[in-house]
Coordinates of C-alpha atoms in Angstrom, one line a residue:
M1352 CA 156.2 206.7 84.3
A1353 CA 152.4 206.9 85.6
P1354 CA 151.8 205.6 89.1
L1355 CA 150.0 202.1 89.1
A1356 CA 146.1 202.4 90.0
P1357 CA 145.3 200.1 93.1
T1358 CA 143.8 196.7 92.4
I1359 CA 140.9 195.4 94.0
S1360 CA 140.8 191.7 94.6
A1361 CA 137.7 189.7 93.7
P1362 CA 136.9 188.9 97.4
S1363 CA 136.8 192.5 98.4
R1364 CA 134.1 193.1 95.6
V1365 CA 132.2 190.2 96.7
A1366 CA 132.1 191.2 100.1
R1367 CA 130.9 194.8 99.2
D1368 CA 128.3 193.3 97.0
G1369 CA 127.0 191.3 100.0
I1370 CA 127.6 188.0 98.3
G1371 CA 129.5 185.3 100.2
P1372 CA 130.8 185.3 103.7
A1373 CA 131.6 188.9 105.4
P1374 CA 135.3 189.5 106.4
D1375 CA 134.6 188.7 110.3
D1376 CA 133.1 185.4 109.1
L1377 CA 136.2 184.4 107.3
V1378 CA 138.2 185.2 110.2
H1379 CA 136.5 183.4 112.9
G1380 CA 135.5 180.1 111.0
G1381 CA 131.9 179.8 111.6
A1382 CA 131.6 181.1 115.1
P1383 CA 127.7 182.2 115.0
D1384 CA 126.9 178.3 115.3
A1385 CA 128.4 177.8 118.7
P1386 CA 125.6 179.7 120.7
R1387 CA 123.1 177.1 118.9
D1388 CA 125.1 174.3 120.0
A1389 CA 125.4 175.4 123.6
R1390 CA 121.6 175.9 123.9
A1391 CA 120.9 172.3 122.3
A1392 CA 123.4 170.8 124.9
K1393 CA 121.8 172.6 127.9
R1394 CA 118.3 171.2 126.6
A1395 CA 119.7 167.7 126.2
L1396 CA 121.2 168.2 129.9
A1397 CA 118.0 169.4 131.2
A1398 CA 116.0 166.4 129.6
A1399 CA 118.4 164.0 130.9
A1400 CA 118.1 165.4 134.4
R1401 CA 114.2 165.3 134.1
D1402 CA 114.4 161.7 132.9
R1403 CA 116.7 160.9 135.9
R1404 CA 114.3 162.6 138.4
R1405 CA 111.4 160.7 136.8
Y1406 CA 113.3 157.2 137.0
E1407 CA 114.0 158.0 140.7
R1408 CA 110.6 159.0 141.6
N1409 CA 109.2 155.7 139.8
E1410 CA 111.9 153.8 141.8
V1411 CA 111.1 155.4 145.1
R1412 CA 107.2 154.6 144.3
R1413 CA 107.9 151.0 143.4
F1414 CA 110.0 150.4 146.5
T1415 CA 107.6 151.8 148.9
K1416 CA 104.6 150.0 147.3
R1417 CA 106.4 146.8 147.9
S1418 CA 107.0 147.9 151.4
R1419 CA 103.3 148.7 151.8
R1420 CA 102.3 145.5 150.6
R1421 CA 104.8 143.6 153.1
R1422 CA 103.4 145.8 155.9
I1423 CA 99.7 144.9 154.7
T1424 CA 100.6 141.2 154.5
W1425 CA 102.1 141.1 157.9
S1426 CA 99.3 143.0 159.6
V1427 CA 96.7 140.6 158.1
V1428 CA 98.7 137.4 159.4
L1429 CA 99.3 139.0 162.8
G1430 CA 95.8 140.1 162.9
S1431 CA 94.4 136.6 161.9
L1432 CA 96.7 134.8 164.7
A1433 CA 95.5 137.3 167.3
A1434 CA 91.8 136.8 166.3
L1435 CA 92.5 132.9 166.5
V1436 CA 94.0 133.2 169.9
V1437 CA 91.2 135.1 171.0
V1438 CA 88.7 132.6 169.6
V1439 CA 90.4 129.7 171.1
V1440 CA 90.7 131.3 174.5
V1441 CA 87.3 132.5 174.6
G1442 CA 86.0 129.2 173.3
A1443 CA 87.9 127.4 175.9
Y1444 CA 86.5 129.2 178.8
S1445 CA 83.2 129.9 177.6
P1446 CA 80.3 128.1 179.2
L1447 CA 79.0 127.0 175.9
M1448 CA 82.0 124.5 175.6
A1449 CA 81.5 123.0 179.2
L1450 CA 81.4 119.0 179.5
R1451 CA 77.6 118.4 179.9
E1452 CA 77.5 114.7 178.5
V1453 CA 79.6 111.5 178.6
R1454 CA 78.8 109.0 176.2
V1455 CA 79.9 105.4 176.8
E1456 CA 80.7 102.9 174.1
G1457 CA 81.8 99.1 174.2
A1458 CA 80.9 98.5 177.8
S1459 CA 79.3 95.2 178.3
R1460 CA 80.1 93.9 181.8
I1461 CA 80.7 97.3 183.0
P1462 CA 77.6 99.3 183.8
V1463 CA 77.6 102.5 181.7
A1464 CA 76.0 104.6 184.5
D1465 CA 78.8 103.6 186.9
V1466 CA 81.3 105.2 184.1
Q1467 CA 79.5 108.2 183.7
A1468 CA 79.1 108.9 187.4
A1469 CA 82.9 108.7 187.5
F1470 CA 83.1 111.8 185.4
A1471 CA 80.9 113.8 187.8
D1472 CA 83.8 116.1 189.1
T1473 CA 84.5 116.7 185.5
L1474 CA 81.2 117.7 184.3
G1475 CA 81.0 121.8 183.7
T1476 CA 84.7 121.8 183.0
P1477 CA 85.4 123.5 179.4
L1478 CA 85.8 120.8 176.8
P1479 CA 89.2 121.7 175.6
L1480 CA 90.5 121.6 179.2
V1481 CA 89.5 118.2 180.1
A1482 CA 93.0 116.4 180.1
S1483 CA 93.9 112.9 179.5
A1484 CA 95.0 112.8 183.2
D1485 CA 91.2 113.6 184.1
V1486 CA 90.0 110.5 182.0
L1487 CA 92.5 108.2 183.5
A1488 CA 91.7 109.3 186.9
A1489 CA 88.0 108.6 186.3
L1490 CA 88.4 105.2 184.5
S1491 CA 91.3 104.0 187.0
D1492 CA 88.6 102.3 189.1
F1493 CA 87.4 99.9 186.5
P1494 CA 89.9 97.0 186.4
L1495 CA 87.6 95.4 183.4
I1496 CA 88.8 98.2 181.1
E1497 CA 91.7 97.0 179.2
T1498 CA 92.1 99.8 176.8
Y1499 CA 90.1 102.8 176.2
S1500 CA 89.9 105.9 173.6
T1501 CA 88.3 109.5 173.7
E1502 CA 86.6 111.9 171.5
T1503 CA 85.3 115.2 172.0
I1504 CA 82.3 116.4 170.3
P1505 CA 81.6 120.2 170.6
P1506 CA 80.1 121.8 172.2
G1507 CA 79.7 119.6 175.3
T1508 CA 80.1 115.9 174.7
L1509 CA 82.8 113.4 175.5
V1510 CA 82.7 110.0 174.0
V1511 CA 84.4 107.3 175.9
R1512 CA 85.1 103.9 173.9
I1513 CA 85.9 101.1 176.1
V1514 CA 87.6 97.8 175.3
E1515 CA 87.0 95.3 178.2
R1516 CA 89.2 92.5 179.3
V1517 CA 88.2 89.2 177.7
P1518 CA 88.2 86.3 180.5
V1519 CA 90.1 83.1 179.5
G1520 CA 89.1 81.1 182.3
V1521 CA 89.0 80.8 186.2
V1522 CA 91.8 80.0 188.7
D1523 CA 91.1 78.3 192.0
T1524 CA 93.3 80.7 194.6
G1525 CA 92.2 78.2 197.7
E1526 CA 90.0 81.0 199.0
G1527 CA 87.7 80.9 196.0
L1528 CA 87.4 81.1 192.2
E1529 CA 88.8 84.2 190.0
L1530 CA 87.7 84.9 186.6
V1531 CA 90.9 86.2 184.8
D1532 CA 92.0 87.4 181.6
A1533 CA 95.2 86.5 179.5
A1534 CA 97.1 88.9 181.7
G1535 CA 95.8 87.3 185.1
V1536 CA 94.0 90.3 185.8
V1537 CA 90.9 89.4 188.1
I1538 CA 87.7 90.2 186.4
D1539 CA 85.2 88.6 188.7
R1540 CA 85.0 86.2 191.7
P1541 CA 82.3 83.9 191.0
A1542 CA 80.8 81.2 193.4
E1543 CA 81.0 78.5 190.7
R1544 CA 82.7 78.2 187.5
P1545 CA 80.9 80.1 184.8
E1546 CA 79.6 78.2 181.7
G1547 CA 82.0 78.4 179.0
Q1548 CA 84.9 79.3 181.1
P1549 CA 87.6 76.3 181.9
L1550 CA 89.3 75.9 185.2
I1551 CA 92.9 76.7 184.6
V1552 CA 95.5 74.8 186.6
T1553 CA 99.2 75.6 186.2
E1554 CA 102.5 75.7 188.1
G1555 CA 103.2 79.0 189.5
G1556 CA 99.6 80.4 189.2
V1557 CA 98.8 83.4 187.0
A1558 CA 102.3 84.7 187.3
G1559 CA 104.0 81.4 185.9
E1560 CA 104.9 80.8 182.3
G1561 CA 102.6 77.7 182.3
F1562 CA 99.7 80.2 182.8
R1563 CA 100.7 82.5 180.0
A1564 CA 100.8 79.5 177.5
A1565 CA 97.7 78.1 178.6
A1566 CA 95.8 81.5 178.3
S1567 CA 97.5 82.2 174.8
V1568 CA 96.1 78.6 173.8
I1569 CA 92.7 79.3 174.9
R1570 CA 92.4 82.4 173.3
S1571 CA 93.4 80.8 169.9
V1572 CA 91.2 77.9 169.7
P1573 CA 87.9 78.4 167.5
S1574 CA 84.8 79.2 168.9
E1575 CA 83.1 75.8 168.5
V1576 CA 86.1 74.5 170.6
R1577 CA 85.9 77.0 173.2
G1578 CA 82.3 76.5 174.2
Q1579 CA 83.3 73.1 174.9
L1580 CA 86.4 73.7 177.3
V1581 CA 86.0 72.8 180.9
G1582 CA 89.6 72.6 181.8
A1583 CA 93.3 73.6 180.8
S1584 CA 96.6 72.8 182.6
A1585 CA 100.2 73.3 181.9
A1586 CA 102.8 71.7 183.7
T1587 CA 105.4 73.6 181.9
A1588 CA 105.1 76.4 179.0
D1589 CA 105.5 73.5 176.3
D1590 CA 102.9 71.0 177.9
V1591 CA 99.5 72.6 177.3
R1592 CA 96.3 70.2 177.5
L1593 CA 92.8 71.2 177.2
E1594 CA 89.8 69.2 178.5
L1595 CA 86.5 69.0 176.7
S1596 CA 83.1 68.6 178.3
T1597 CA 82.7 65.1 176.5
G1598 CA 85.9 63.9 178.7
A1599 CA 88.3 64.0 175.5
T1600 CA 91.8 65.6 176.0
V1601 CA 93.5 67.7 173.6
V1602 CA 97.3 67.4 173.8
W1603 CA 98.4 70.9 172.6
G1604 CA 102.2 71.2 173.5
S1605 CA 103.7 74.7 173.4
S1606 CA 101.9 77.9 172.4
E1607 CA 103.7 78.2 169.2
D1608 CA 101.9 77.5 165.9
S1609 CA 98.7 77.9 167.9
V1610 CA 96.7 79.3 164.8
L1611 CA 97.8 76.1 162.7
K1612 CA 97.0 73.9 165.6
A1613 CA 93.5 75.2 166.0
N1614 CA 92.8 74.6 162.4
V1615 CA 94.0 71.3 162.5
L1616 CA 92.0 70.6 165.7
G1617 CA 88.9 71.7 164.0
N1618 CA 89.4 69.5 161.1
L1619 CA 90.1 66.5 163.6
M1620 CA 86.9 67.4 165.5
R1621 CA 84.7 67.3 162.2
A1622 CA 86.1 64.3 161.1
A1623 CA 85.9 62.4 164.6
P1624 CA 83.5 64.1 167.1
P1625 CA 84.7 64.6 170.7
D1626 CA 82.4 61.9 171.8
S1627 CA 83.8 59.2 169.7
V1628 CA 87.6 60.0 170.7
G1629 CA 89.4 59.9 173.9
E1630 CA 92.3 62.4 172.9
Y1631 CA 93.6 64.9 170.2
D1632 CA 97.2 65.3 169.9
V1633 CA 98.2 68.5 167.7
S1634 CA 101.5 69.2 169.4
S1635 CA 102.9 68.2 165.9
P1636 CA 100.4 69.9 163.7
S1637 CA 102.0 68.3 160.6
S1638 CA 101.2 64.9 161.8
P1639 CA 98.3 65.0 164.2
V1640 CA 97.1 61.8 166.2
T1641 CA 93.5 60.8 167.2
R1642 CA 93.0 58.0 169.7

């Protein structure tokens, strides 16, 4: 029996004809694509690294920009404060801000020139350095001043606004007459009772409760009555009496409800003039009496 001829399989023929995968390709299962995948991975990694570096640079730039802005802001603030301090210090000690004029307002009994002269030692002092103690020292020799206020007007003017004490009457001390205000402060020592200033007679003098009650009543009466007062007395704080120039007497009582009593007295005097009556009793303002 003749030997069999070798059989050539179809795949071998295909391989020799150059059609289809080569024998090595069949063995390795597509190994030639691996280099391409590795290169793609390297490119992706490099791109990621670049993106990371770019992000870090942006963050550093953003952070340093914020820091620079804060430094600039603080520099401007501190520079402004320093400039303000310099301006204040220079202005306070500058001759341009020296006190040159004292303007007095509200003075009536007090001579304006005397008040201005009291500030002679303060003239030339830088205006911001004129202290309240300096003003008090200059005005302490004027007992007629009840209250005062000051205002500085750059570059060199000091305005002094004065409220003078208001006299309520005169008291006889035995050594002479004294014109006093409601607090008992002596305003003047006249030789005779001034017109329109009643003679106040009370127990305990200006330090007693009777004087304080009488002074409060005198200050509360209307102007048309105030001009007719020639005397006021108070044995106690609840027994104030007023004497008018016509000889009529006003029984006031205590200083409570003085505003109401003053209105009632004004109405009574218009209805019955003082020269036609001997007494007005407003101690009970809800039921006044004219005698």
